[in-house]
N, CA and C atoms as an extended XYZ file, in Angstrom:
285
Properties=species:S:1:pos:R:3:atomname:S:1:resname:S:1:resid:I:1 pbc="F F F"
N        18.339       -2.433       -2.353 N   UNK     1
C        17.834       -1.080       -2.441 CA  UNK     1
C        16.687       -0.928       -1.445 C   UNK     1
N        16.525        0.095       -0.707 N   UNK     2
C        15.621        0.261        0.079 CA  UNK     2
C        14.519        1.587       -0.113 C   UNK     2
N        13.316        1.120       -0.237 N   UNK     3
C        12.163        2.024       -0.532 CA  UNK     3
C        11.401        2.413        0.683 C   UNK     3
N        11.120        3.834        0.646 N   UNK     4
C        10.111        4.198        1.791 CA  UNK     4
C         9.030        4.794        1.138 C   UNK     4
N         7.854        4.575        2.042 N   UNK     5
C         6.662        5.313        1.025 CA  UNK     5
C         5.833        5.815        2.551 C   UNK     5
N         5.199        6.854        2.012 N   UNK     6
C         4.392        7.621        3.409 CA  UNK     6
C         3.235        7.487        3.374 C   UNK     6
N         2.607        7.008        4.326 N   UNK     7
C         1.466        6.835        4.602 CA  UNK     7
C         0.589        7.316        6.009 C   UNK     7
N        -0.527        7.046        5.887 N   UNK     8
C        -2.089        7.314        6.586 CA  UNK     8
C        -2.334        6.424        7.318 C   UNK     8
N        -2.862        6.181        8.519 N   UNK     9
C        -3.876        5.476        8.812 CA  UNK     9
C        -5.082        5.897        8.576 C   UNK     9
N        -5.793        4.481        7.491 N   UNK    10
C        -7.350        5.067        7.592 CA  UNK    10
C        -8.318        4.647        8.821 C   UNK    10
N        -8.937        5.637        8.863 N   UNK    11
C       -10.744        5.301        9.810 CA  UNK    11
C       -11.568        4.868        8.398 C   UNK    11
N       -11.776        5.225        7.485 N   UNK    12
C       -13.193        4.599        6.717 CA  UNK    12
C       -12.427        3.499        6.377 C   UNK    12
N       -13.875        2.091        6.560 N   UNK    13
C       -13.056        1.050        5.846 CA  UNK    13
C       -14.290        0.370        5.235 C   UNK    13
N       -14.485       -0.195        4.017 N   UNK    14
C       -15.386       -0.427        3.265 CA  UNK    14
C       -14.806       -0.268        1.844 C   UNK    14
N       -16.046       -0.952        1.051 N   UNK    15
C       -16.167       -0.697       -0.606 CA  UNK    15
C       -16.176        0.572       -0.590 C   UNK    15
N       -17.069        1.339       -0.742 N   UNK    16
C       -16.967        3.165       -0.746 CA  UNK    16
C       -16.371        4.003       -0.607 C   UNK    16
N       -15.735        3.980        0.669 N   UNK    17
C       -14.612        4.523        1.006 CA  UNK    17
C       -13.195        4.434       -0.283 C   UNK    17
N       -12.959        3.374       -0.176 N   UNK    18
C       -11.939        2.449       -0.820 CA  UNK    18
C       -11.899        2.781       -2.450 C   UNK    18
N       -13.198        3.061       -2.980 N   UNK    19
C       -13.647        3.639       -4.264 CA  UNK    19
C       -13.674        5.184       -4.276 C   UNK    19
N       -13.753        5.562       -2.762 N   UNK    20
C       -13.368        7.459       -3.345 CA  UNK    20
C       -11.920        7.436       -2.971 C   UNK    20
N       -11.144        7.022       -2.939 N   UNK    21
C        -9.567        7.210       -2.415 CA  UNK    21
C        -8.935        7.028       -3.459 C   UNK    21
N        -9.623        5.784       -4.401 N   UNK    22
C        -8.858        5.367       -5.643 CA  UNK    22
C        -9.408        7.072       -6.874 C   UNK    22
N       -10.509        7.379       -6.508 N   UNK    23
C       -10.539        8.549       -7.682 CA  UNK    23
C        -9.451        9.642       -7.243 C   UNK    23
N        -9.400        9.824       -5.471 N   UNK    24
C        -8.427       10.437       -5.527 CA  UNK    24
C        -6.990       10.637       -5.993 C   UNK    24
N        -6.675        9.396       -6.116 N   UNK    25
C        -5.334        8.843       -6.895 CA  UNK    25
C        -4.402        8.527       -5.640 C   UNK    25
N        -5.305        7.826       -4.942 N   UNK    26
C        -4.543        7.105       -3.347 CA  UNK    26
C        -5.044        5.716       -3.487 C   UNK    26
N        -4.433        4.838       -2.989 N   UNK    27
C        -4.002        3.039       -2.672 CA  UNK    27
C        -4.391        2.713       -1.328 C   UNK    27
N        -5.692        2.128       -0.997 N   UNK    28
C        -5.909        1.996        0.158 CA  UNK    28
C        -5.342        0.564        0.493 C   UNK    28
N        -4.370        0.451        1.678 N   UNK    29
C        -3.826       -0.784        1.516 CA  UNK    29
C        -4.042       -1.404        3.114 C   UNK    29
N        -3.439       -2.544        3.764 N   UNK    30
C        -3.132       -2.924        4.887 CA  UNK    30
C        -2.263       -3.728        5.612 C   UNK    30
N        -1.895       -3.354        6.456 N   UNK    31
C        -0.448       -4.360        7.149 CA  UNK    31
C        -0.787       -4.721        8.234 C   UNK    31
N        -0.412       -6.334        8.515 N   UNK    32
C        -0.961       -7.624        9.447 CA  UNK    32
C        -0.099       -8.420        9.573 C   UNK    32
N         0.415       -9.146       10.446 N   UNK    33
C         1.065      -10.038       10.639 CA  UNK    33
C         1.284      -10.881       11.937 C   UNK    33
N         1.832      -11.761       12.421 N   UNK    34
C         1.643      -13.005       13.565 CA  UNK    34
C         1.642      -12.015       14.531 C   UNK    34
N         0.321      -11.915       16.103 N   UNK    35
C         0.561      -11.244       17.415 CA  UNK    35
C         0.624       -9.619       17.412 C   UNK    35
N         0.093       -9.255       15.903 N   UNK    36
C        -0.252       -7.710       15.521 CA  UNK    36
C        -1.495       -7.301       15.304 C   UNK    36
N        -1.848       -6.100       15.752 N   UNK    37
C        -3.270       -5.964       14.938 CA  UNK    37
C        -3.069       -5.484       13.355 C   UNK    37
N        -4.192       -5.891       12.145 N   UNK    38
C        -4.063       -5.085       11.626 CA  UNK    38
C        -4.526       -3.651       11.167 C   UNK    38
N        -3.216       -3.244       10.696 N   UNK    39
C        -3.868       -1.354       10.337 CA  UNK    39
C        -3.653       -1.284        9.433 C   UNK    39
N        -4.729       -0.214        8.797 N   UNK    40
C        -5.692       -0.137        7.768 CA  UNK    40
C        -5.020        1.482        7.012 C   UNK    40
N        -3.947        1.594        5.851 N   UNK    41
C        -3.560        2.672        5.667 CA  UNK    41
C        -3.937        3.239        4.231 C   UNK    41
N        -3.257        4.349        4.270 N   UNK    42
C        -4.012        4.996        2.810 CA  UNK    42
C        -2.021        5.193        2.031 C   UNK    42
N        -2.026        5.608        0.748 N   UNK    43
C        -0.853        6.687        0.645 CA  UNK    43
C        -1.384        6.809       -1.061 C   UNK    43
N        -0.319        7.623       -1.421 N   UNK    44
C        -0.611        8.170       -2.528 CA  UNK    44
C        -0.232        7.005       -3.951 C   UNK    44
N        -0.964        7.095       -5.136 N   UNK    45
C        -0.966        5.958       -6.005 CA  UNK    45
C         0.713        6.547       -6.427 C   UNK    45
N         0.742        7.544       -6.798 N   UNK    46
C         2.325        8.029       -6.974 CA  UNK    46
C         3.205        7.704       -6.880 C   UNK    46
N         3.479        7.481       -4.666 N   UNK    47
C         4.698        6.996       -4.792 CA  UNK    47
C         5.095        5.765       -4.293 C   UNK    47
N         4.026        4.921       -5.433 N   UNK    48
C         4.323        3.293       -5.457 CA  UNK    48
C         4.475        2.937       -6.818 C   UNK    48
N         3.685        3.483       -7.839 N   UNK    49
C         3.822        2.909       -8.993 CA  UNK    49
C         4.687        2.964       -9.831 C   UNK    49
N         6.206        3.422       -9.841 N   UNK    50
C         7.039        3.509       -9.904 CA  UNK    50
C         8.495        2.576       -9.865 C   UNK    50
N         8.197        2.354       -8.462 N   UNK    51
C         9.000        1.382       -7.339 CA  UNK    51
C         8.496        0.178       -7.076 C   UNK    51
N         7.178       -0.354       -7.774 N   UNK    52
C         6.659       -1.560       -7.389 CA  UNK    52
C         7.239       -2.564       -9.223 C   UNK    52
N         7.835       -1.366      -10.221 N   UNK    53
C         8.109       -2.108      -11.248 CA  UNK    53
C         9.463       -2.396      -11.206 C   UNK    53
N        10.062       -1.970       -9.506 N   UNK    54
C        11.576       -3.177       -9.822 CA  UNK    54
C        11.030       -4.344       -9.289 C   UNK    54
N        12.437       -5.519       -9.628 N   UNK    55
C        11.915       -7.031       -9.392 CA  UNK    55
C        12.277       -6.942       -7.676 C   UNK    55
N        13.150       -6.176       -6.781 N   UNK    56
C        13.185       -6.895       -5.520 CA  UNK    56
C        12.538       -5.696       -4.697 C   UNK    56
N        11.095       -5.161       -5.263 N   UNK    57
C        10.039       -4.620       -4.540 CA  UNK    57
C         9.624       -5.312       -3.791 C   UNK    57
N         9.413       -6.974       -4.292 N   UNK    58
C         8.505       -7.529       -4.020 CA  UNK    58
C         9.455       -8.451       -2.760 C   UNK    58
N        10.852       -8.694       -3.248 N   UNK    59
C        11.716       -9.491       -2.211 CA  UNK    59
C        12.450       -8.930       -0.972 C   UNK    59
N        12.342       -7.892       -1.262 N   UNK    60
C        12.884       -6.918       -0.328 CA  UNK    60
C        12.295       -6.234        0.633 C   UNK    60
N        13.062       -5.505        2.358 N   UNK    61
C        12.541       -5.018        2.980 CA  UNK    61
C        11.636       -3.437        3.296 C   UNK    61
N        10.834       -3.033        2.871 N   UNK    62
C        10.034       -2.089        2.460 CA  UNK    62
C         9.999       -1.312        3.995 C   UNK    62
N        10.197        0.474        3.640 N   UNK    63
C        10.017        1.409        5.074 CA  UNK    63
C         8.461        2.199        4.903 C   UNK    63
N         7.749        2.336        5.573 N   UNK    64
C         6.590        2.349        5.471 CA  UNK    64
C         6.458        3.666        6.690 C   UNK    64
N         6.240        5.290        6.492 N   UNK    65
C         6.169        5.897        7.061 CA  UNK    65
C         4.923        6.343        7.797 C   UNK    65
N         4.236        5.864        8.803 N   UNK    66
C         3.100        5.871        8.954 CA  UNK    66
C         2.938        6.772       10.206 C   UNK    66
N         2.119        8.079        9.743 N   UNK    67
C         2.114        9.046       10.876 CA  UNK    67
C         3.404        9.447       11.346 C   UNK    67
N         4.389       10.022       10.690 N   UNK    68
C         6.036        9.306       11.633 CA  UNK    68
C         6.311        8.578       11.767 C   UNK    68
N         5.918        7.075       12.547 N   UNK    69
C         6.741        6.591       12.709 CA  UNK    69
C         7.253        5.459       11.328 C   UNK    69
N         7.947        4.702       11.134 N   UNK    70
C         8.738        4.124       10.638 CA  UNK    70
C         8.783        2.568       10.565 C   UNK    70
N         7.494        2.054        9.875 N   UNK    71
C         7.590        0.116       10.189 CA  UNK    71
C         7.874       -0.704        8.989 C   UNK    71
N         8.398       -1.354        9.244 N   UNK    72
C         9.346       -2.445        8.576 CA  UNK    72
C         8.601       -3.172        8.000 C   UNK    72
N         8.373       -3.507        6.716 N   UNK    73
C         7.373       -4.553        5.855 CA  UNK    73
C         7.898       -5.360        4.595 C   UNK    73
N         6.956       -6.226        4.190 N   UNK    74
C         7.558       -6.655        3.047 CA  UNK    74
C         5.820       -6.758        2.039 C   UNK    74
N         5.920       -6.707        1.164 N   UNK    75
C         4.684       -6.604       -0.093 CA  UNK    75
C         4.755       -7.998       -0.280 C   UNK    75
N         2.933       -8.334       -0.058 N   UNK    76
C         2.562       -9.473        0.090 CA  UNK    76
C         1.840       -9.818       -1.067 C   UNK    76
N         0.793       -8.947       -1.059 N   UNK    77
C        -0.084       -9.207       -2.449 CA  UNK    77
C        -0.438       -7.793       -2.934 C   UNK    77
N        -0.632       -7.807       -4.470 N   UNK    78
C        -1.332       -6.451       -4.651 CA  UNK    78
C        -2.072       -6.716       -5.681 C   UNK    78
N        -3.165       -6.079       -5.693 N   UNK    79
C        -4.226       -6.189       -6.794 CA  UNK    79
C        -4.089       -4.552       -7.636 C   UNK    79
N        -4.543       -5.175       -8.727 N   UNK    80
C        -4.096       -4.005      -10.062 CA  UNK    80
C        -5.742       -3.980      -10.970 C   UNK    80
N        -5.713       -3.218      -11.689 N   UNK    81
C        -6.871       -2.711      -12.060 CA  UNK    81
C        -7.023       -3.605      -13.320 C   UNK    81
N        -7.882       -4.334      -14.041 N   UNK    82
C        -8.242       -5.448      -15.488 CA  UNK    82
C        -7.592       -4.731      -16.003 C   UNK    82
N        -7.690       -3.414      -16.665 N   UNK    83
C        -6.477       -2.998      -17.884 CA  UNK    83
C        -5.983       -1.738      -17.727 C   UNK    83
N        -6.206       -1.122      -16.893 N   UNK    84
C        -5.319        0.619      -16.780 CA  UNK    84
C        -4.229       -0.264      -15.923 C   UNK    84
N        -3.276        0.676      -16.182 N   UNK    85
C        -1.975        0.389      -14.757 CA  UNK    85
C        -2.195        1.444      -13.234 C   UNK    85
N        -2.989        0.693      -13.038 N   UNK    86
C        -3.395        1.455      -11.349 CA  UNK    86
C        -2.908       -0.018      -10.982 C   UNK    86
N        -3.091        0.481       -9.415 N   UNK    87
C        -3.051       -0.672       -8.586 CA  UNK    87
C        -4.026       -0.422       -7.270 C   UNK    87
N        -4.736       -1.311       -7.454 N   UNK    88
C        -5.630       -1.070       -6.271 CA  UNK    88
C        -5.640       -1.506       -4.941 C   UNK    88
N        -5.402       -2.118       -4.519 N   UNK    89
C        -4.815       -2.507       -2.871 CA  UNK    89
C        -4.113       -3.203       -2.881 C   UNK    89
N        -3.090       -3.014       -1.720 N   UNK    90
C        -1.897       -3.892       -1.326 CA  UNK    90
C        -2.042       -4.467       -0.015 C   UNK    90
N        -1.481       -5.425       -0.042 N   UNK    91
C        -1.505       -5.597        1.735 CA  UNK    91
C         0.470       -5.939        1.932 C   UNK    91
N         0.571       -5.815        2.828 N   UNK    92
C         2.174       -5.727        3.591 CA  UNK    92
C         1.387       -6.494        4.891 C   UNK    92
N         3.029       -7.519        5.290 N   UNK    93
C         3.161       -8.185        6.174 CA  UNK    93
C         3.975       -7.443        6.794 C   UNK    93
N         4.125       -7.180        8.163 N   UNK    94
C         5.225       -7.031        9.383 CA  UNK    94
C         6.960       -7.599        8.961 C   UNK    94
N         7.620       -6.907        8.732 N   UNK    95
C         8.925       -7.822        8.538 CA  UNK    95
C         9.699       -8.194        9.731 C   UNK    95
């Protein structure tokens, strides 16, 4: 099954930042991988938390709409909130 989710590049990057995005009900996350830089994106808590509770979210190749264009990833790690079901940052590798 293949998932796409739309996203931002962010400019603010910090604790602060990162803490008003989450009240907004956005996932500040980032994607890095071998001979890439990494970039630093935003998207909505919406349309992940959903799609991150099948099992081959995590094994599978992920479409990542960023500004238009269209990059290929896979979900590396994600951190989740001590006891609400948020999720607070993800990072994605390059697939």
């Amino acid at each position: 099954m293949s998932y796409t989710i739309p996203a931002q590049t962010r400019t603010e990057i910090g604790k602060g930042s990162s803490r008003r995005l989450r009240r907004e009900g956005k996932v500040p996350a980032v994607i890095y991988g071998v001979g890439k830089e990494p970039v630093s994106i935003v998207f909505e808590h919406k349309d992940i938390i959903n799609i991150q509770t099948n099992a081959d979210f995590y094994t599978s190749e992920l479409t990542i709409v960023l500004d238009g264009k269209e990059v290929k990833v896979r979900a590396q790690a994600m951190q989740r909130h001590i006891f609400k079901p948020l999720i607070d940052h993800v990072d994605f590798v390059y697939a």
